[in-house]
Coordinates of C-alpha atoms in Angstrom, one line a residue:
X1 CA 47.1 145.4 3.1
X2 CA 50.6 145.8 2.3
X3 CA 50.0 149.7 1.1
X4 CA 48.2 150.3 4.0
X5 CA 50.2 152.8 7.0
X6 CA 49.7 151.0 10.1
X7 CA 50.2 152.9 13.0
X8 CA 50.4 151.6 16.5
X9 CA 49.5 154.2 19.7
X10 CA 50.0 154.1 23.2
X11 CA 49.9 157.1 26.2
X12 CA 51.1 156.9 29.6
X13 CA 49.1 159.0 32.1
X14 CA 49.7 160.8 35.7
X15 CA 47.3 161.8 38.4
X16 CA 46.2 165.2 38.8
X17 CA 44.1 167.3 41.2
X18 CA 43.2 166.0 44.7
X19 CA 44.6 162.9 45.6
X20 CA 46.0 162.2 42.0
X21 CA 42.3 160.9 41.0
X22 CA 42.3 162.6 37.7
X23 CA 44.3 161.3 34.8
X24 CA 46.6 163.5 32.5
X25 CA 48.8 162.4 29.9
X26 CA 51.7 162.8 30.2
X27 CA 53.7 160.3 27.4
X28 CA 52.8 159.2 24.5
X29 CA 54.4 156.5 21.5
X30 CA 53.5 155.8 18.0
X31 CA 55.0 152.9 16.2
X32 CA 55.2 153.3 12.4
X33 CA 55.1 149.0 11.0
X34 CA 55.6 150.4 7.4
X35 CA 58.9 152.3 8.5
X36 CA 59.8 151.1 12.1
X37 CA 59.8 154.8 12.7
X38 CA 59.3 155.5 17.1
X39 CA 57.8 158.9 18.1
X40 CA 58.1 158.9 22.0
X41 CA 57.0 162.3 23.4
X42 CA 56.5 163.1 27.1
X43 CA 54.2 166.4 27.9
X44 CA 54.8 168.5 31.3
X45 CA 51.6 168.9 33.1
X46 CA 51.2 171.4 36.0
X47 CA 49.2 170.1 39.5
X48 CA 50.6 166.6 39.0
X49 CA 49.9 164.9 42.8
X50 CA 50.9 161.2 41.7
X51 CA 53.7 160.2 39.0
X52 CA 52.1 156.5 39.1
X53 CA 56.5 155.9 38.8
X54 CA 55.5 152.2 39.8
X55 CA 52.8 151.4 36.8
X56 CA 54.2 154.7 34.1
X57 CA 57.9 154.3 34.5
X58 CA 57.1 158.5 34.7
X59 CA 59.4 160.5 37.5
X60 CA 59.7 164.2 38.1
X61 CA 62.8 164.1 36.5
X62 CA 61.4 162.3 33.4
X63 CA 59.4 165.3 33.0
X64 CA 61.6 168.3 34.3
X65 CA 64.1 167.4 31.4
X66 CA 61.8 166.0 28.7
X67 CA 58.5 167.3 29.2
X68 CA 56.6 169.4 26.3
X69 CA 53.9 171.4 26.1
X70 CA 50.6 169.7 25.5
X71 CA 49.5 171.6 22.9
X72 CA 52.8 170.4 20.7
X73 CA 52.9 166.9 20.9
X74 CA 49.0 166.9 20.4
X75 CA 49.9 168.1 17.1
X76 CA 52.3 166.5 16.1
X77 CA 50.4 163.6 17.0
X78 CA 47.7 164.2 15.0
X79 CA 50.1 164.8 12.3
X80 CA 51.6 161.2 12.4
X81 CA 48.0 160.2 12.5
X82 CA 47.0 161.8 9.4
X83 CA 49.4 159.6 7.6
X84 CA 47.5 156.2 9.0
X85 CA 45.1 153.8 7.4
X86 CA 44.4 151.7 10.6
X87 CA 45.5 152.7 14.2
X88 CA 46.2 149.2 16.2
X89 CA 46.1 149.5 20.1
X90 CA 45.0 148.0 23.0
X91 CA 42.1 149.9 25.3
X92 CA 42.4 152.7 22.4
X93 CA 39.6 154.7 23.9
X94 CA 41.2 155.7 26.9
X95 CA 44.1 157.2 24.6
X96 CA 41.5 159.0 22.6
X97 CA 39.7 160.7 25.7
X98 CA 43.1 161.5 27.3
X99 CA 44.6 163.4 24.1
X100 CA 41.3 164.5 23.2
X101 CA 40.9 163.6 19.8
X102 CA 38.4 161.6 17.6
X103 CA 39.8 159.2 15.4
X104 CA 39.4 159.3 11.1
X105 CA 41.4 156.3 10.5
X106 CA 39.8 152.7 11.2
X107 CA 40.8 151.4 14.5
X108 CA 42.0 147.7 15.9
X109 CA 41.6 147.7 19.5
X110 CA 43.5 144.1 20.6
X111 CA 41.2 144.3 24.0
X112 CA 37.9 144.0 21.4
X113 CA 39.1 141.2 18.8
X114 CA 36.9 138.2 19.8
X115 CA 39.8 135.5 19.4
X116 CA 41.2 137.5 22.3
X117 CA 38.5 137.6 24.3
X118 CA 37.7 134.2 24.1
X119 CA 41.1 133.3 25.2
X120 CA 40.2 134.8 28.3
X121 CA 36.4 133.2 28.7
X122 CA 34.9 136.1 26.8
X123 CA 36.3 139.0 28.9
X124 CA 37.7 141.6 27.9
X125 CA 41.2 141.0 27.9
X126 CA 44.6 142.8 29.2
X127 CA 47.8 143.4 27.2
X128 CA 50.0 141.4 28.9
X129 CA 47.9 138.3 29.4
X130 CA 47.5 138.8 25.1
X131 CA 51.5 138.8 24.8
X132 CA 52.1 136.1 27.1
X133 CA 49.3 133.6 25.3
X134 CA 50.1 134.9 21.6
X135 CA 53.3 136.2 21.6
X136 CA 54.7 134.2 24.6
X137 CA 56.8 137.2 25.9
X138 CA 56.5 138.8 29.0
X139 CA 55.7 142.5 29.3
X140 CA 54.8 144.6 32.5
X141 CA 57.2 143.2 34.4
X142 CA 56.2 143.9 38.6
X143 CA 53.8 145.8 36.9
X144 CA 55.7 148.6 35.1
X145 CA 54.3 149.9 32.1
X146 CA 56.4 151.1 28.9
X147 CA 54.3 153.0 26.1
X148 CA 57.1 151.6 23.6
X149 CA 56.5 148.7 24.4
X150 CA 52.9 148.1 24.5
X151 CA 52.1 149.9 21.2
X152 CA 55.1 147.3 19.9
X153 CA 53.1 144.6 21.1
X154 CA 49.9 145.6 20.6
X155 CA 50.8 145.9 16.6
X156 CA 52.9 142.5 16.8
X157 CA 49.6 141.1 18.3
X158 CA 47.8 143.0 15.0
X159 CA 50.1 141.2 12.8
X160 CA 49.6 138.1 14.4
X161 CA 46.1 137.6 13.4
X162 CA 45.7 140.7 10.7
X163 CA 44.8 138.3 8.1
X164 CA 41.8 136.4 9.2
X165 CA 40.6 140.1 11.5
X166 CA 40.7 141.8 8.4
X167 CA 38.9 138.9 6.1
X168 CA 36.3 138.9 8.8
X169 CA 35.8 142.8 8.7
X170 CA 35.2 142.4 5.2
X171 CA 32.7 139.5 5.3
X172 CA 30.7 141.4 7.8
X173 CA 30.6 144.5 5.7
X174 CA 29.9 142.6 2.9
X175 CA 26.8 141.3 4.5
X176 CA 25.5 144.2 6.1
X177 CA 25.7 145.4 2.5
X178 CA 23.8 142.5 1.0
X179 CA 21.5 143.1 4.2
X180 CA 20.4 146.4 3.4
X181 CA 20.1 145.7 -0.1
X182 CA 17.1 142.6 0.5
X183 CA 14.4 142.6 2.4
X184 CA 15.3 142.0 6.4
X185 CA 12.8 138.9 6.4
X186 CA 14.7 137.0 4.2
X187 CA 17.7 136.6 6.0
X188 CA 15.9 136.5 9.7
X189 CA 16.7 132.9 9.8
X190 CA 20.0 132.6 7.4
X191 CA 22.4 131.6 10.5
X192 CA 25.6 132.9 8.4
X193 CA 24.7 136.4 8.6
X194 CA 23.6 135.9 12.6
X195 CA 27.0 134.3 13.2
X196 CA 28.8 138.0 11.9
X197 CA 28.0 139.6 14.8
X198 CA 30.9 138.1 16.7
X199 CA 33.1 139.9 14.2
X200 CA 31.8 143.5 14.9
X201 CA 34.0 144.8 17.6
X202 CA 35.4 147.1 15.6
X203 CA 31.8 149.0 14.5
X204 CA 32.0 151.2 17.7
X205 CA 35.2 152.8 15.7
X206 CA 34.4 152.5 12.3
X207 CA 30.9 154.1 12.8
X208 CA 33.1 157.4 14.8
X209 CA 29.2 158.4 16.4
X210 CA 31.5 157.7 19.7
X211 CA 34.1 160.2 19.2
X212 CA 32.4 162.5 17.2
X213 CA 33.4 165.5 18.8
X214 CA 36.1 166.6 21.2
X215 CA 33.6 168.1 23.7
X216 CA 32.8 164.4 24.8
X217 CA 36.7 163.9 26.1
X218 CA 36.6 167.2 27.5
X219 CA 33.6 167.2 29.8
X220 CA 34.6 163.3 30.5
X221 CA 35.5 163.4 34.4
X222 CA 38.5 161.0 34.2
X223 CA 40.8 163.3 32.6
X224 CA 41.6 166.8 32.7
X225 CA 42.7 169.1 30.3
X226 CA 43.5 171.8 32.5
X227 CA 47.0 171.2 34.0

Protein backbone atom coordinates (compact mmCIF):
# COMPACT_ATOMS: atom_id res chain seq x y z
CA UNK A 1 0.00 0.00 0.00
CA UNK A 2 2.68 2.38 0.56
CA UNK A 3 2.98 3.06 -3.51
CA UNK A 4 -0.50 3.39 -3.71
CA UNK A 5 -1.90 7.52 -4.40
CA UNK A 6 -4.60 7.87 -1.88
CA UNK A 7 -6.73 10.52 -2.58
CA UNK A 8 -9.41 11.84 -0.16
CA UNK A 9 -12.76 13.86 -1.77
CA UNK A 10 -15.25 15.95 -0.41
CA UNK A 11 -17.98 18.70 -2.11
CA UNK A 12 -20.05 21.14 -0.48
CA UNK A 13 -23.42 21.81 -2.19
CA UNK A 14 -26.05 24.88 -2.48
CA UNK A 15 -29.75 24.80 -3.27
CA UNK A 16 -31.01 25.72 -6.57
CA UNK A 17 -34.28 26.25 -8.35
CA UNK A 18 -37.53 26.80 -6.37
CA UNK A 19 -37.18 26.86 -2.87
CA UNK A 20 -33.44 25.82 -2.91
CA UNK A 21 -34.65 22.01 -3.25
CA UNK A 22 -32.13 21.11 -5.83
CA UNK A 23 -28.51 20.56 -4.98
CA UNK A 24 -25.54 22.11 -6.90
CA UNK A 25 -22.00 22.01 -6.07
CA UNK A 26 -20.60 24.51 -5.38
CA UNK A 27 -16.97 23.55 -3.44
CA UNK A 28 -15.06 20.90 -3.70
CA UNK A 29 -11.51 19.46 -1.65
CA UNK A 30 -9.13 16.77 -2.45
CA UNK A 31 -6.56 15.71 -0.02
CA UNK A 32 -3.45 14.10 -1.51
CA UNK A 33 -1.99 11.44 1.85
CA UNK A 34 1.05 10.61 -0.33
CA UNK A 35 1.94 14.50 -0.66
CA UNK A 36 -0.35 16.39 1.84
CA UNK A 37 -1.10 18.32 -1.27
CA UNK A 38 -5.07 20.48 -0.64
CA UNK A 39 -6.95 21.34 -3.80
CA UNK A 40 -9.94 23.55 -2.51
CA UNK A 41 -12.04 24.90 -5.44
CA UNK A 42 -15.37 26.74 -5.11
CA UNK A 43 -17.56 26.87 -8.53
CA UNK A 44 -20.14 29.89 -9.14
CA UNK A 45 -23.55 28.58 -9.99
CA UNK A 46 -26.31 30.85 -11.37
CA UNK A 47 -30.14 30.52 -9.76
CA UNK A 48 -28.72 29.71 -6.38
CA UNK A 49 -32.00 30.33 -3.85
CA UNK A 50 -30.25 28.90 -0.56
CA UNK A 51 -26.42 29.17 0.40
CA UNK A 52 -27.06 26.38 3.14
CA UNK A 53 -24.26 29.29 5.05
CA UNK A 54 -25.33 27.41 8.35
CA UNK A 55 -24.40 23.50 7.20
CA UNK A 56 -21.71 24.68 3.91
CA UNK A 57 -19.78 27.48 5.49
CA UNK A 58 -20.74 28.84 1.62
CA UNK A 59 -21.84 32.84 1.44
CA UNK A 60 -22.47 35.09 -1.58
CA UNK A 61 -19.37 36.48 -1.01
CA UNK A 62 -17.56 33.11 -0.82
CA UNK A 63 -18.59 32.76 -4.33
CA UNK A 64 -18.63 36.44 -5.85
CA UNK A 65 -14.74 36.37 -5.18
CA UNK A 66 -13.80 32.75 -5.51
CA UNK A 67 -16.19 31.12 -7.52
CA UNK A 68 -15.13 29.21 -10.97
CA UNK A 69 -16.70 27.94 -13.72
CA UNK A 70 -18.03 24.37 -13.39
CA UNK A 71 -16.68 23.21 -16.27
CA UNK A 72 -12.94 24.02 -14.89
CA UNK A 73 -12.76 22.61 -11.67
CA UNK A 74 -14.61 19.47 -13.05
CA UNK A 75 -11.51 19.06 -14.93
CA UNK A 76 -9.20 19.65 -12.96
CA UNK A 77 -10.78 17.41 -10.69
CA UNK A 78 -10.84 14.61 -12.75
CA UNK A 79 -7.20 15.37 -13.40
CA UNK A 80 -6.21 14.94 -9.73
CA UNK A 81 -8.30 11.85 -9.85
CA UNK A 82 -6.47 10.29 -12.62
CA UNK A 83 -3.39 10.23 -10.47
CA UNK A 84 -5.38 7.99 -7.66
CA UNK A 85 -5.28 4.32 -6.76
CA UNK A 86 -8.12 4.50 -4.10
CA UNK A 87 -10.45 7.47 -3.50
CA UNK A 88 -11.41 7.47 0.48
CA UNK A 89 -14.70 9.42 1.49
CA UNK A 90 -17.50 9.35 3.32
CA UNK A 91 -21.26 9.18 1.50
CA UNK A 92 -18.93 9.22 -1.90
CA UNK A 93 -21.91 8.73 -4.08
CA UNK A 94 -23.50 11.92 -3.40
CA UNK A 95 -20.10 13.62 -4.60
CA UNK A 96 -20.11 11.38 -7.68
CA UNK A 97 -23.78 12.40 -8.77
CA UNK A 98 -23.15 16.09 -7.95
CA UNK A 99 -19.86 16.44 -10.17
CA UNK A 100 -21.21 14.03 -12.48
CA UNK A 101 -18.61 11.66 -12.84
CA UNK A 102 -18.05 7.85 -12.62
CA UNK A 103 -15.26 6.72 -10.68
CA UNK A 104 -12.12 4.30 -12.26
CA UNK A 105 -10.19 4.22 -9.19
CA UNK A 106 -11.39 1.76 -6.30
CA UNK A 107 -13.37 3.54 -3.74
CA UNK A 108 -13.50 3.55 0.40
CA UNK A 109 -16.68 4.95 1.48
CA UNK A 110 -16.08 5.30 5.63
CA UNK A 111 -20.22 5.40 5.74
CA UNK A 112 -20.06 1.53 4.13
CA UNK A 113 -16.99 -0.20 6.22
CA UNK A 114 -18.85 -2.57 8.54
CA UNK A 115 -16.61 -1.82 11.74
CA UNK A 116 -18.32 1.56 11.32
CA UNK A 117 -21.53 0.57 10.97
CA UNK A 118 -21.55 -1.71 13.70
CA UNK A 119 -20.40 1.06 15.94
CA UNK A 120 -23.46 2.54 15.35
CA UNK A 121 -25.91 -0.79 15.62
CA UNK A 122 -25.50 -1.59 11.93
CA UNK A 123 -26.66 1.79 10.50
CA UNK A 124 -25.23 3.56 8.29
CA UNK A 125 -23.09 5.88 9.99
CA UNK A 126 -22.33 9.85 9.92
CA UNK A 127 -18.95 11.49 9.70
CA UNK A 128 -18.86 13.09 12.74
CA UNK A 129 -20.23 10.38 14.99
CA UNK A 130 -17.00 8.20 13.01
CA UNK A 131 -14.42 11.04 14.23
CA UNK A 132 -15.73 11.42 17.51
CA UNK A 133 -15.74 7.37 18.31
CA UNK A 134 -12.38 6.65 16.28
CA UNK A 135 -10.60 9.66 16.08
CA UNK A 136 -12.01 11.34 19.27
CA UNK A 137 -12.06 14.83 17.71
CA UNK A 138 -14.91 16.87 17.17
CA UNK A 139 -15.96 18.03 13.72
CA UNK A 140 -19.18 19.92 12.53
CA UNK A 141 -19.21 21.95 15.16
CA UNK A 142 -23.29 23.61 15.57
CA UNK A 143 -23.46 21.86 12.56
CA UNK A 144 -21.08 23.66 10.10
CA UNK A 145 -19.56 21.63 7.57
CA UNK A 146 -15.85 22.17 6.11
CA UNK A 147 -14.99 20.08 2.89
CA UNK A 148 -11.18 20.32 4.20
CA UNK A 149 -12.04 19.01 6.85
CA UNK A 150 -14.12 16.09 6.24
CA UNK A 151 -12.01 14.66 3.36
CA UNK A 152 -9.07 15.11 6.25
CA UNK A 153 -10.99 13.01 8.45
CA UNK A 154 -12.55 10.79 6.36
CA UNK A 155 -8.73 9.61 5.08
CA UNK A 156 -7.44 9.76 8.84
CA UNK A 157 -10.45 7.39 9.49
CA UNK A 158 -8.99 5.36 6.16
CA UNK A 159 -5.79 5.13 7.79
CA UNK A 160 -7.04 4.17 10.98
CA UNK A 161 -8.29 0.87 9.97
CA UNK A 162 -6.55 0.54 6.18
CA UNK A 163 -4.78 -2.42 7.21
CA UNK A 164 -7.27 -5.01 8.31
CA UNK A 165 -10.09 -3.08 5.36
CA UNK A 166 -7.64 -3.79 2.86
CA UNK A 167 -6.63 -7.59 4.12
CA UNK A 168 -10.35 -8.13 4.16
CA UNK A 169 -10.85 -6.88 0.51
CA UNK A 170 -8.34 -9.25 -0.44
CA UNK A 171 -9.64 -12.31 1.36
CA UNK A 172 -13.05 -11.70 -0.18
CA UNK A 173 -11.65 -11.53 -3.64
CA UNK A 174 -9.59 -14.28 -3.02
CA UNK A 175 -12.55 -16.35 -2.33
CA UNK A 176 -14.91 -15.22 -4.90
CA UNK A 177 -11.98 -16.36 -7.03
CA UNK A 178 -11.67 -19.79 -5.54
CA UNK A 179 -15.59 -19.71 -5.76
CA UNK A 180 -15.89 -19.41 -9.35
CA UNK A 181 -13.14 -21.69 -9.87
CA UNK A 182 -15.15 -25.00 -7.90
CA UNK A 183 -18.28 -26.01 -8.18
CA UNK A 184 -20.93 -23.64 -6.04
CA UNK A 185 -22.07 -26.94 -4.08
CA UNK A 186 -19.07 -27.47 -2.54
CA UNK A 187 -18.75 -24.53 -0.64
CA UNK A 188 -22.75 -24.04 0.08
CA UNK A 189 -22.15 -25.02 3.58
CA UNK A 190 -18.23 -23.81 4.17
CA UNK A 191 -19.21 -21.01 6.80
CA UNK A 192 -15.77 -19.05 5.95
CA UNK A 193 -16.73 -18.01 2.64
CA UNK A 194 -20.57 -17.10 3.98
CA UNK A 195 -18.97 -15.07 6.73
CA UNK A 196 -17.20 -12.68 3.57
CA UNK A 197 -20.07 -11.10 2.81
CA UNK A 198 -19.83 -8.70 5.66
CA UNK A 199 -16.68 -7.49 4.01
CA UNK A 200 -18.27 -6.54 0.62
CA UNK A 201 -19.35 -2.93 0.99
CA UNK A 202 -17.03 -1.84 -1.28
CA UNK A 203 -18.46 -4.27 -4.41
CA UNK A 204 -21.05 -1.55 -5.37
CA UNK A 205 -17.74 0.60 -6.39
CA UNK A 206 -15.38 -1.82 -7.40
CA UNK A 207 -17.97 -3.46 -9.86
CA UNK A 208 -18.55 0.58 -11.39
CA UNK A 209 -22.24 -1.07 -13.03
CA UNK A 210 -23.47 1.95 -10.61
CA UNK A 211 -21.80 4.82 -12.19
CA UNK A 212 -21.31 3.58 -15.46
CA UNK A 213 -22.27 6.39 -17.33
CA UNK A 214 -22.73 10.09 -16.70
CA UNK A 215 -26.32 10.18 -18.01
CA UNK A 216 -27.41 8.42 -14.55
CA UNK A 217 -26.16 11.76 -12.46
CA UNK A 218 -27.53 13.84 -14.96
CA UNK A 219 -31.17 12.74 -15.20
CA UNK A 220 -30.90 12.16 -11.23
CA UNK A 221 -33.51 14.73 -9.80
CA UNK A 222 -31.41 15.81 -6.79
CA UNK A 223 -28.99 17.77 -8.58
CA UNK A 224 -28.90 19.99 -11.40
CA UNK A 225 -26.44 20.63 -13.87
CA UNK A 226 -27.98 23.53 -15.30
CA UNK A 227 -27.12 26.62 -13.14
Amino acid sequence: MANRVVIAMDTESVGVGPGGRKSAVAQVSLVNRSTGQIYNAYIRRQGITNYRTKYSGITPGILKARGRRFVDVKREVMNILDQADILVGHSLHHDFRGLGIAPNFEIRDTSKYWRFKKANNGKTPGLAFLANRFLNKNIRRNGRHSCVEDANTALELYNLVEGEWEAQLRNSRRNRYNNNSQSASEYESDSEYESDSEYESDSEYESESEYESDSEYESDSEYDYSY
